[in-house]
PDB file of C-alpha atoms in Angstrom:
ATOM      1  CA  MET Z   1      39.832  26.534  -6.116  1.00 56.00           C
ATOM      2  CA  GLN Z   2      38.843  26.252  -2.447  1.00 55.00           C
ATOM      3  CA  ASN Z   3      35.354  26.706  -3.356  1.00 56.00           C
ATOM      4  CA  PHE Z   4      35.587  23.896  -6.135  1.00 50.00           C
ATOM      5  CA  LYS Z   5      36.977  21.325  -3.851  1.00 52.00           C
ATOM      6  CA  LYS Z   6      34.465  22.342  -1.374  1.00 51.00           C
ATOM      7  CA  GLY Z   7      31.907  21.537  -4.160  1.00 54.00           C
ATOM      8  CA  CYS Z   8      33.340  18.168  -5.027  1.00 53.00           C
ATOM      9  CA  LEU Z   9      33.373  17.195  -1.074  1.00 49.00           C
ATOM     10  CA  LEU Z  10      29.528  18.015  -1.134  1.00 50.00           C
ATOM     11  CA  CYS Z  11      29.222  16.381  -4.032  1.00 49.00           C
ATOM     12  CA  LEU Z  12      30.683  12.921  -3.044  1.00 48.00           C
ATOM     13  CA  LEU Z  13      29.102  13.475   0.581  1.00 44.00           C
ATOM     14  CA  ALA Z  14      25.224  13.648  -1.551  1.00 45.00           C
ATOM     15  CA  LEU Z  15      26.526  10.237  -3.361  1.00 44.00           C
ATOM     16  CA  CYS Z  16      27.588   8.440  -0.260  1.00 44.00           C
ATOM     17  CA  SER Z  17      24.194   9.361   0.941  1.00 43.00           C
ATOM     18  CA  LEU Z  18      22.206   8.361  -1.771  1.00 42.00           C
ATOM     19  CA  THR Z  19      24.080   4.640  -1.891  1.00 42.00           C
ATOM     20  CA  VAL Z  20      23.725   4.136   1.437  1.00 41.00           C
ATOM     21  CA  GLN Z  21      20.291   4.808   1.198  1.00 47.00           C
ATOM     22  CA  ALA Z  22      20.056   2.333  -2.090  1.00 44.00           C
ATOM     23  CA  GLN Z  23      21.889  -0.233   0.287  1.00 50.00           C
ATOM     24  CA  LYS Z  24      19.222   0.368   3.088  1.00 73.00           C
ATOM     25  CA  ASN Z  25      16.064   0.153   0.866  1.00 93.00           C
ATOM     26  CA  PRO Z  26      16.887  -2.202  -2.074  1.00 96.00           C
ATOM     27  CA  GLU Z  27      13.399  -2.708  -3.138  1.00 97.00           C
ATOM     28  CA  ASP Z  28      13.944   1.057  -4.662  1.00 96.00           C
ATOM     29  CA  LYS Z  29      15.715   0.115  -7.840  1.00 94.00           C
ATOM     30  CA  ALA Z  30      12.857  -2.029  -8.960  1.00 96.00           C
ATOM     31  CA  GLY Z  31      10.371   0.876  -8.557  1.00 97.00           C
ATOM     32  CA  TRP Z  32       8.653  -0.680  -5.159  1.00 98.00           C
ATOM     33  CA  LYS Z  33       7.279   1.668  -2.919  1.00 98.00           C
ATOM     34  CA  LEU Z  34       7.276  -0.634   0.409  1.00 98.00           C
ATOM     35  CA  GLY Z  35       5.144   1.299   3.089  1.00 98.00           C
ATOM     36  CA  ALA Z  36       2.703   0.881   5.523  1.00 98.00           C
ATOM     37  CA  GLN Z  37      -1.330   0.566   5.509  1.00 98.00           C
ATOM     38  CA  SER Z  38      -2.131   3.304   8.351  1.00 98.00           C
ATOM     39  CA  TYR Z  39      -4.558   0.948   9.154  1.00 98.00           C
ATOM     40  CA  THR Z  40      -2.073  -1.452  10.673  1.00 98.00           C
ATOM     41  CA  PHE Z  41      -1.663   1.004  13.382  1.00 98.00           C
ATOM     42  CA  ARG Z  42      -5.444   2.201  13.390  1.00 98.00           C
ATOM     43  CA  LEU Z  43      -5.407   2.497  16.997  1.00 98.00           C
ATOM     44  CA  PHE Z  44      -3.509   5.714  16.834  1.00 98.00           C
ATOM     45  CA  THR Z  45      -3.687   8.630  14.987  1.00 98.00           C
ATOM     46  CA  PHE Z  46      -2.350   9.531  11.501  1.00 98.00           C
ATOM     47  CA  ASP Z  47       0.427  11.376  13.272  1.00 98.00           C
ATOM     48  CA  GLU Z  48       1.238   8.773  15.375  1.00 98.00           C
ATOM     49  CA  ALA Z  49       0.989   6.154  12.558  1.00 98.00           C
ATOM     50  CA  LEU Z  50       3.535   7.916  10.227  1.00 98.00           C
ATOM     51  CA  LYS Z  51       6.016   8.143  13.569  1.00 98.00           C
ATOM     52  CA  LYS Z  52       5.484   4.552  13.873  1.00 98.00           C
ATOM     53  CA  ILE Z  53       5.441   3.962   9.826  1.00 98.00           C
ATOM     54  CA  ASP Z  54       9.168   5.712  10.238  1.00 98.00           C
ATOM     55  CA  SER Z  55      10.267   4.081  13.082  1.00 98.00           C
ATOM     56  CA  CYS Z  56      10.051   0.350  11.011  1.00 98.00           C
ATOM     57  CA  GLY Z  57      12.640   2.427   8.316  1.00 98.00           C
ATOM     58  CA  LEU Z  58       9.642   2.908   5.873  1.00 98.00           C
ATOM     59  CA  LYS Z  59       8.881   5.858   4.025  1.00 98.00           C
ATOM     60  CA  TYR Z  60       5.368   5.507   2.145  1.00 98.00           C
ATOM     61  CA  VAL Z  61       2.026   5.406   3.545  1.00 98.00           C
ATOM     62  CA  GLU Z  62      -1.188   3.747   2.060  1.00 98.00           C
ATOM     63  CA  ALA Z  63      -4.042   5.926   4.231  1.00 98.00           C
ATOM     64  CA  PHE Z  64      -7.596   4.803   4.790  1.00 98.00           C
ATOM     65  CA  PRO Z  65     -10.437   6.479   5.511  1.00 98.00           C
ATOM     66  CA  GLY Z  66     -11.499   7.299   9.121  1.00 98.00           C
ATOM     67  CA  GLN Z  67      -8.401   7.504  10.893  1.00 98.00           C
ATOM     68  CA  LYS Z  68      -8.176  10.184  13.325  1.00 98.00           C
ATOM     69  CA  LEU Z  69      -5.643  12.843  11.755  1.00 98.00           C
ATOM     70  CA  GLY Z  70      -3.891  13.918  15.503  1.00 98.00           C
ATOM     71  CA  GLY Z  71      -1.036  16.346  15.389  1.00 96.00           C
ATOM     72  CA  ASN Z  72      -2.941  19.141  16.376  1.00 95.00           C
ATOM     73  CA  LEU Z  73      -5.668  18.457  13.469  1.00 97.00           C
ATOM     74  CA  GLU Z  74      -9.164  18.435  13.939  1.00 97.00           C
ATOM     75  CA  GLY Z  75     -11.476  15.870  11.683  1.00 97.00           C
ATOM     76  CA  THR Z  76     -10.425  12.327   9.846  1.00 98.00           C
ATOM     77  CA  MET Z  77      -8.873  10.891   6.804  1.00 98.00           C
ATOM     78  CA  ASP Z  78     -11.514  11.664   4.501  1.00 98.00           C
ATOM     79  CA  PHE Z  79     -11.902  12.122   0.386  1.00 98.00           C
ATOM     80  CA  LYS Z  80     -14.194  14.965   1.152  1.00 98.00           C
ATOM     81  CA  MET Z  81     -11.820  17.187   3.530  1.00 97.00           C
ATOM     82  CA  SER Z  82     -11.385  20.850   2.265  1.00 97.00           C
ATOM     83  CA  ALA Z  83      -8.484  21.956   0.062  1.00 97.00           C
ATOM     84  CA  GLN Z  84      -7.245  23.710   3.602  1.00 98.00           C
ATOM     85  CA  LYS Z  85      -7.636  20.526   5.433  1.00 98.00           C
ATOM     86  CA  ARG Z  86      -5.953  18.677   2.725  1.00 98.00           C
ATOM     87  CA  GLN Z  87      -2.962  21.320   2.942  1.00 98.00           C
ATOM     88  CA  GLU Z  88      -2.480  20.630   6.419  1.00 98.00           C
ATOM     89  CA  VAL Z  89      -2.176  16.949   5.723  1.00 98.00           C
ATOM     90  CA  LYS Z  90       0.268  17.661   3.021  1.00 98.00           C
ATOM     91  CA  ASN Z  91       2.111  19.321   5.664  1.00 98.00           C
ATOM     92  CA  LEU Z  92       2.209  16.930   8.286  1.00 98.00           C
ATOM     93  CA  LEU Z  93       3.354  14.556   5.424  1.00 98.00           C
ATOM     94  CA  LYS Z  94       6.006  16.433   4.785  1.00 98.00           C
ATOM     95  CA  LYS Z  95       7.091  17.051   8.534  1.00 98.00           C
ATOM     96  CA  HIS Z  96       7.450  13.140   9.152  1.00 98.00           C
ATOM     97  CA  GLY Z  97       9.293  12.953   5.671  1.00 98.00           C
ATOM     98  CA  ILE Z  98       6.335  10.025   4.384  1.00 98.00           C
ATOM     99  CA  THR Z  99       4.975   9.818   1.109  1.00 98.00           C
ATOM    100  CA  ILE Z 100       1.270   8.949   0.661  1.00 98.00           C
ATOM    101  CA  THR Z 101       1.253   6.265  -2.137  1.00 98.00           C
ATOM    102  CA  ALA Z 102      -2.488   4.891  -1.818  1.00 98.00           C
ATOM    103  CA  PHE Z 103      -5.862   5.383  -0.302  1.00 98.00           C
ATOM    104  CA  GLY Z 104      -8.477   2.726   0.701  1.00 98.00           C
ATOM    105  CA  VAL Z 105     -10.122   0.735   1.137  1.00 98.00           C
ATOM    106  CA  VAL Z 106     -12.685   3.216   0.198  1.00 98.00           C
ATOM    107  CA  ASN Z 107     -16.031   3.355  -1.804  1.00 97.00           C
ATOM    108  CA  GLY Z 108     -18.216   6.269  -3.635  1.00 98.00           C
ATOM    109  CA  LYS Z 109     -21.616   5.779  -3.514  1.00 97.00           C
ATOM    110  CA  ASP Z 110     -22.444   7.612  -7.024  1.00 98.00           C
ATOM    111  CA  LYS Z 111     -20.782   9.143  -9.759  1.00 98.00           C
ATOM    112  CA  ALA Z 112     -20.484  12.653  -7.946  1.00 98.00           C
ATOM    113  CA  GLU Z 113     -18.535  11.066  -4.782  1.00 98.00           C
ATOM    114  CA  TRP Z 114     -16.110   9.101  -7.125  1.00 98.00           C
ATOM    115  CA  GLU Z 115     -15.479  12.631  -8.813  1.00 98.00           C
ATOM    116  CA  GLN Z 116     -14.561  13.894  -5.621  1.00 98.00           C
ATOM    117  CA  LEU Z 117     -12.220  11.058  -4.516  1.00 98.00           C
ATOM    118  CA  PHE Z 118     -10.260  11.179  -7.685  1.00 98.00           C
ATOM    119  CA  GLU Z 119      -9.943  15.106  -7.078  1.00 98.00           C
ATOM    120  CA  PHE Z 120      -8.659  14.218  -3.804  1.00 98.00           C
ATOM    121  CA  ALA Z 121      -6.260  11.701  -5.017  1.00 98.00           C
ATOM    122  CA  LYS Z 122      -4.955  14.041  -7.664  1.00 98.00           C
ATOM    123  CA  ASP Z 123      -4.288  16.900  -5.134  1.00 98.00           C
ATOM    124  CA  MET Z 124      -2.949  14.624  -2.804  1.00 98.00           C
ATOM    125  CA  GLY Z 125      -0.487  12.769  -5.368  1.00 98.00           C
ATOM    126  CA  ILE Z 126      -2.349   9.557  -4.634  1.00 98.00           C
ATOM    127  CA  LEU Z 127      -0.954   6.568  -7.133  1.00 98.00           C
ATOM    128  CA  ASN Z 128      -3.966   3.870  -6.176  1.00 98.00           C
ATOM    129  CA  ILE Z 129      -7.470   4.338  -4.809  1.00 99.00           C
ATOM    130  CA  ASP Z 130      -7.615   0.543  -3.752  1.00 98.00           C
ATOM    131  CA  THR Z 131     -11.722  -0.013  -3.789  1.00 98.00           C
ATOM    132  CA  GLU Z 132     -14.124  -2.884  -4.486  1.00 98.00           C
ATOM    133  CA  PRO Z 133     -16.768  -0.778  -6.098  1.00 98.00           C
ATOM    134  CA  ASN Z 134     -20.238  -2.213  -7.053  1.00 97.00           C
ATOM    135  CA  PRO Z 135     -19.681  -3.080 -11.114  1.00 96.00           C
ATOM    136  CA  ASP Z 136     -22.173  -0.997 -12.477  1.00 97.00           C
ATOM    137  CA  GLN Z 137     -20.125   2.178 -11.079  1.00 97.00           C
ATOM    138  CA  PHE Z 138     -17.678   1.038 -13.649  1.00 97.00           C
ATOM    139  CA  ALA Z 139     -19.174   3.062 -16.220  1.00 96.00           C
ATOM    140  CA  TYR Z 140     -17.917   6.212 -14.820  1.00 97.00           C
ATOM    141  CA  ILE Z 141     -14.990   4.677 -12.567  1.00 98.00           C
ATOM    142  CA  ILE Z 142     -12.991   3.942 -15.732  1.00 97.00           C
ATOM    143  CA  PRO Z 143     -13.454   7.019 -17.732  1.00 97.00           C
ATOM    144  CA  MET Z 144     -12.610   8.944 -14.643  1.00 98.00           C
ATOM    145  CA  ALA Z 145      -9.425   6.696 -14.051  1.00 98.00           C
ATOM    146  CA  GLU Z 146      -8.169   7.471 -17.199  1.00 97.00           C
ATOM    147  CA  LYS Z 147      -8.934  11.430 -17.151  1.00 97.00           C
ATOM    148  CA  TYR Z 148      -7.139  11.817 -13.955  1.00 98.00           C
ATOM    149  CA  LYS Z 149      -4.390   9.145 -14.906  1.00 98.00           C
ATOM    150  CA  ILE Z 150      -5.114   7.784 -11.567  1.00 98.00           C
ATOM    151  CA  ASN Z 151      -5.482   3.507 -11.077  1.00 98.00           C
ATOM    152  CA  VAL Z 152      -8.323   2.163  -9.538  1.00 98.00           C
ATOM    153  CA  ALA Z 153      -6.949  -1.096  -7.726  1.00 98.00           C
ATOM    154  CA  LEU Z 154      -9.535  -3.925  -7.121  1.00 98.00           C
ATOM    155  CA  HIS Z 155      -8.684  -5.003  -3.286  1.00 98.00           C
ATOM    156  CA  ASN Z 156      -9.580  -8.631  -2.591  1.00 98.00           C
ATOM    157  CA  HIS Z 157     -11.370  -9.005   0.883  1.00 98.00           C
ATOM    158  CA  PRO Z 158     -11.613 -13.275   1.554  1.00 97.00           C
ATOM    159  CA  LYS Z 159     -14.513 -14.714  -0.154  1.00 95.00           C
ATOM    160  CA  PRO Z 160     -17.123 -14.346  -0.568  1.00 95.00           C
ATOM    161  CA  SER Z 161     -16.539 -10.659  -0.992  1.00 96.00           C
ATOM    162  CA  ARG Z 162     -17.047  -9.779  -4.941  1.00 96.00           C
ATOM    163  CA  PHE Z 163     -12.961  -9.530  -5.660  1.00 98.00           C
ATOM    164  CA  TRP Z 164     -11.921 -12.399  -3.863  1.00 98.00           C
ATOM    165  CA  HIS Z 165     -10.707 -14.137  -6.560  1.00 98.00           C
ATOM    166  CA  PRO Z 166      -8.628 -13.249  -9.594  1.00 98.00           C
ATOM    167  CA  ASP Z 167     -11.048 -13.680 -12.058  1.00 97.00           C
ATOM    168  CA  THR Z 168     -13.704 -11.348 -10.721  1.00 97.00           C
ATOM    169  CA  VAL Z 169     -10.661  -8.672 -11.198  1.00 97.00           C
ATOM    170  CA  LEU Z 170      -9.851  -9.700 -14.568  1.00 97.00           C
ATOM    171  CA  LYS Z 171     -13.284  -9.432 -15.762  1.00 96.00           C
ATOM    172  CA  TYR Z 172     -13.727  -5.596 -14.772  1.00 94.00           C
ATOM    173  CA  ALA Z 173     -10.085  -4.931 -15.392  1.00 92.00           C
ATOM    174  CA  GLY Z 174     -10.941  -4.980 -19.058  1.00 85.00           C
ATOM    175  CA  ASN Z 175      -8.493  -3.386 -21.445  1.00 86.00           C
ATOM    176  CA  SER Z 176      -7.669   0.015 -19.140  1.00 92.00           C
ATOM    177  CA  LYS Z 177      -4.359   0.576 -18.118  1.00 95.00           C
ATOM    178  CA  PHE Z 178      -5.657   2.090 -14.909  1.00 98.00           C
ATOM    179  CA  ILE Z 179      -8.028  -1.049 -13.825  1.00 98.00           C
ATOM    180  CA  GLY Z 180      -6.123  -3.953 -11.988  1.00 98.00           C
ATOM    181  CA  SER Z 181      -5.794  -5.372  -8.607  1.00 98.00           C
ATOM    182  CA  CYS Z 182      -4.883  -3.907  -5.014  1.00 98.00           C
ATOM    183  CA  SER Z 183      -3.199  -7.841  -4.211  1.00 98.00           C
ATOM    184  CA  ASP Z 184      -3.950  -8.713  -0.683  1.00 98.00           C
ATOM    185  CA  ILE Z 185      -1.401 -12.026  -0.306  1.00 98.00           C
ATOM    186  CA  GLY Z 186      -2.580 -13.039   2.975  1.00 98.00           C
ATOM    187  CA  HIS Z 187      -6.753 -12.594   2.279  1.00 98.00           C
ATOM    188  CA  TRP Z 188      -5.711 -14.879  -0.563  1.00 98.00           C
ATOM    189  CA  VAL Z 189      -4.482 -17.106   1.575  1.00 98.00           C
ATOM    190  CA  ARG Z 190      -7.315 -16.889   4.112  1.00 97.00           C
ATOM    191  CA  SER Z 191      -9.760 -17.961   0.578  1.00 97.00           C
ATOM    192  CA  GLY Z 192      -8.017 -20.985   0.334  1.00 96.00           C
ATOM    193  CA  LEU Z 193      -5.796 -19.833  -2.647  1.00 98.00           C
ATOM    194  CA  ASP Z 194      -2.382 -20.021  -3.693  1.00 98.00           C
ATOM    195  CA  PRO Z 195      -0.887 -16.066  -3.504  1.00 98.00           C
ATOM    196  CA  VAL Z 196       1.845 -17.059  -6.044  1.00 98.00           C
ATOM    197  CA  GLU Z 197      -0.259 -18.432  -8.661  1.00 98.00           C
ATOM    198  CA  CYS Z 198      -2.362 -15.625  -8.134  1.00 98.00           C
ATOM    199  CA  LEU Z 199       0.213 -13.067  -8.813  1.00 98.00           C
ATOM    200  CA  LYS Z 200       0.564 -15.282 -12.017  1.00 98.00           C
ATOM    201  CA  GLN Z 201      -2.760 -14.896 -13.637  1.00 98.00           C
ATOM    202  CA  LEU Z 202      -3.105 -11.239 -12.897  1.00 98.00           C
ATOM    203  CA  ASN Z 203       0.579 -10.829 -14.746  1.00 97.00           C
ATOM    204  CA  GLY Z 204       0.440  -7.360 -15.716  1.00 95.00           C
ATOM    205  CA  HIS Z 205      -2.598  -5.922 -13.930  1.00 97.00           C
ATOM    206  CA  VAL Z 206      -1.211  -5.535 -10.239  1.00 98.00           C
ATOM    207  CA  MET Z 207      -0.824  -2.035  -9.301  1.00 98.00           C
ATOM    208  CA  GLY Z 208      -0.169  -2.547  -5.830  1.00 98.00           C
ATOM    209  CA  MET Z 209       0.053  -5.025  -2.730  1.00 98.00           C
ATOM    210  CA  HIS Z 210      -1.790  -5.171   0.800  1.00 98.00           C
ATOM    211  CA  PHE Z 211       1.187  -7.305   1.724  1.00 98.00           C
ATOM    212  CA  LYS Z 212       1.014  -9.677   4.622  1.00 98.00           C
ATOM    213  CA  ASP Z 213       2.101 -13.065   6.394  1.00 98.00           C
ATOM    214  CA  VAL Z 214      -0.921 -15.177   7.831  1.00 98.00           C
ATOM    215  CA  VAL Z 215      -0.988 -18.613   9.918  1.00 96.00           C
ATOM    216  CA  LYS Z 216      -3.816 -20.464  11.196  1.00 92.00           C
ATOM    217  CA  ASP Z 217      -2.732 -21.552  14.278  1.00 80.00           C
ATOM    218  CA  SER Z 218      -5.211 -19.415  16.401  1.00 70.00           C
ATOM    219  CA  PRO Z 219      -8.109 -21.127  18.993  1.00 73.00           C
ATOM    220  CA  ASP Z 220     -10.984 -20.048  16.994  1.00 77.00           C
ATOM    221  CA  GLY Z 221      -9.421 -21.622  13.841  1.00 80.00           C
ATOM    222  CA  GLN Z 222      -8.778 -18.067  11.940  1.00 89.00           C
ATOM    223  CA  TYR Z 223      -5.939 -16.936  10.128  1.00 95.00           C
ATOM    224  CA  HIS Z 224      -3.912 -13.976  12.209  1.00 95.00           C
ATOM    225  CA  ASP Z 225      -0.547 -12.368  11.147  1.00 97.00           C
ATOM    226  CA  VAL Z 226       2.792 -13.081  11.845  1.00 97.00           C
ATOM    227  CA  ILE Z 227       6.179 -12.169  11.212  1.00 98.00           C
ATOM    228  CA  TRP Z 228       6.685 -12.433   7.309  1.00 98.00           C
ATOM    229  CA  GLY Z 229       8.513 -15.554   6.821  1.00 98.00           C
ATOM    230  CA  LYS Z 230       6.887 -17.792   9.535  1.00 97.00           C
ATOM    231  CA  GLY Z 231       3.362 -17.819   7.622  1.00 97.00           C
ATOM    232  CA  ASP Z 232       1.418 -19.285   4.662  1.00 97.00           C
ATOM    233  CA  SER Z 233       2.053 -16.578   2.428  1.00 98.00           C
ATOM    234  CA  LYS Z 234       4.721 -18.237   0.717  1.00 98.00           C
ATOM    235  CA  VAL Z 235       6.435 -14.510   0.934  1.00 98.00           C
ATOM    236  CA  ASP Z 236      10.011 -15.231  -0.343  1.00 98.00           C
ATOM    237  CA  ALA Z 237       7.849 -16.676  -3.746  1.00 98.00           C
ATOM    238  CA  VAL Z 238       5.804 -13.984  -4.097  1.00 98.00           C
ATOM    239  CA  ILE Z 239       8.990 -11.505  -3.921  1.00 98.00           C
ATOM    240  CA  ALA Z 240      10.436 -13.555  -6.610  1.00 98.00           C
ATOM    241  CA  GLU Z 241       7.088 -13.497  -8.687  1.00 98.00           C
ATOM    242  CA  MET Z 242       6.711  -9.656  -8.492  1.00 98.00           C
ATOM    243  CA  LYS Z 243      10.572  -9.205  -9.691  1.00 98.00           C
ATOM    244  CA  ARG Z 244       9.683 -11.821 -12.564  1.00 98.00           C
ATOM    245  CA  GLN Z 245       6.589  -9.622 -13.606  1.00 98.00           C
ATOM    246  CA  LYS Z 246       8.626  -6.128 -13.193  1.00 98.00           C
ATOM    247  CA  PHE Z 247       5.901  -5.027 -10.848  1.00 98.00           C
ATOM    248  CA  LYS Z 248       6.216  -1.326 -10.167  1.00 98.00           C
ATOM    249  CA  GLY Z 249       3.606   0.401  -7.142  1.00 98.00           C
ATOM    250  CA  PRO Z 250       2.718   0.572  -3.965  1.00 98.00           C
ATOM    251  CA  ILE Z 251       3.630  -2.448  -1.323  1.00 98.00           C
ATOM    252  CA  SER Z 252       1.649  -1.699   1.947  1.00 98.00           C
ATOM    253  CA  VAL Z 253       2.235  -3.552   4.879  1.00 98.00           C
ATOM    254  CA  GLU Z 254      -0.676  -4.322   6.518  1.00 98.00           C
ATOM    255  CA  TYR Z 255      -0.432  -6.003   9.799  1.00 98.00           C
ATOM    256  CA  GLU Z 256      -3.719  -6.785  11.748  1.00 97.00           C
ATOM    257  CA  TYR Z 257      -2.328  -8.390  14.730  1.00 96.00           C
ATOM    258  CA  HIS Z 258      -1.149  -7.203  17.927  1.00 97.00           C
ATOM    259  CA  TRP Z 259      -2.520  -3.842  17.398  1.00 98.00           C
ATOM    260  CA  GLU Z 260      -1.448  -2.154  20.842  1.00 98.00           C
ATOM    261  CA  ASN Z 261       2.297  -2.905  19.655  1.00 98.00           C
ATOM    262  CA  ASN Z 262       2.804  -4.181  16.343  1.00 98.00           C
ATOM    263  CA  GLY Z 263       6.055  -1.541  15.505  1.00 98.00           C
ATOM    264  CA  PRO Z 264       8.670  -4.418  16.059  1.00 98.00           C
ATOM    265  CA  GLU Z 265       7.037  -7.182  14.036  1.00 98.00           C
ATOM    266  CA  VAL Z 266       6.261  -5.021  11.352  1.00 98.00           C
ATOM    267  CA  ALA Z 267      10.128  -3.945  11.789  1.00 98.00           C
ATOM    268  CA  GLU Z 268      11.107  -7.644  11.648  1.00 98.00           C
ATOM    269  CA  SER Z 269       8.916  -7.667   8.851  1.00 98.00           C
ATOM    270  CA  VAL Z 270      10.404  -5.519   7.023  1.00 98.00           C
ATOM    271  CA  LYS Z 271      14.009  -6.407   7.587  1.00 98.00           C
ATOM    272  CA  TYR Z 272      12.977  -9.975   6.292  1.00 98.00           C
ATOM    273  CA  PHE Z 273      11.462  -8.626   3.360  1.00 98.00           C
ATOM    274  CA  ARG Z 274      14.675  -6.840   2.270  1.00 98.00           C
ATOM    275  CA  GLN Z 275      16.902  -9.781   2.822  1.00 97.00           C
ATOM    276  CA  ALA Z 276      14.410 -11.953   0.590  1.00 97.00           C
ATOM    277  CA  TYR Z 277      14.408  -9.452  -2.025  1.00 98.00           C
ATOM    278  CA  GLU Z 278      18.300  -9.059  -2.258  1.00 96.00           C
ATOM    279  CA  LYS Z 279      18.142 -13.159  -1.996  1.00 94.00           C
ATOM    280  CA  THR Z 280      15.867 -13.465  -4.925  1.00 90.00           C
ATOM    281  CA  LYS Z 281      16.023 -13.519  -8.513  1.00 78.00           C
TER     282      LYS Z 281
END
């Protein structure tokens, strides 16, 4: 009987822990993996970025190629790294309690490199490869995506980049369920587009997001990042549209401002996101 009571108590504690976690991260129940693009912390090593991501209340990361690994590991984040190096990176992620969901923005120069990239993504458990490939590469990228069952998410840097407009993304996505959009809502604003209308146009093809709020108030007339809810990215309406589309997948905070110490602004943005999530229907 004593062991039975002890077992019940442990189950109750575990249930309470799960409930608290669900309340802390309300987006989890929708299948939204809110994390950070490690490029947000590009002035630091990957190890340091993971610590910062954790401190912002996030448990997912999108890694970018070229970031120094740190944490007593030599080298950089690279899809060409050895199997041993990949295992070391996995151990680093486990140590910090962070799950890698996406990798990018990255391109392979030819079919062999793309095969290498997919093998890397499969081994690391990556869901989305965020990329801006040459159009003639889709002939082998699409079969590879279907073979490995890994999403190829087309990222929209501002115009005149190749995929700045949803029309181009849809053109190359075709009928493959593994080709779609890595929707950068801040870059759409920079391109003069309405992020909510862009998401509507891509309905069913949004595989992941680079989430940012931007405003044009700098002396040079360029947009820069602000704490979410204070800019022109229509954050609340974007969240509502994502809910309407029943979106599931990685959402990467990409905060490209105040590089030396933007952690507090990221944390404030995450807090705003979760409050907005709870309020929107």
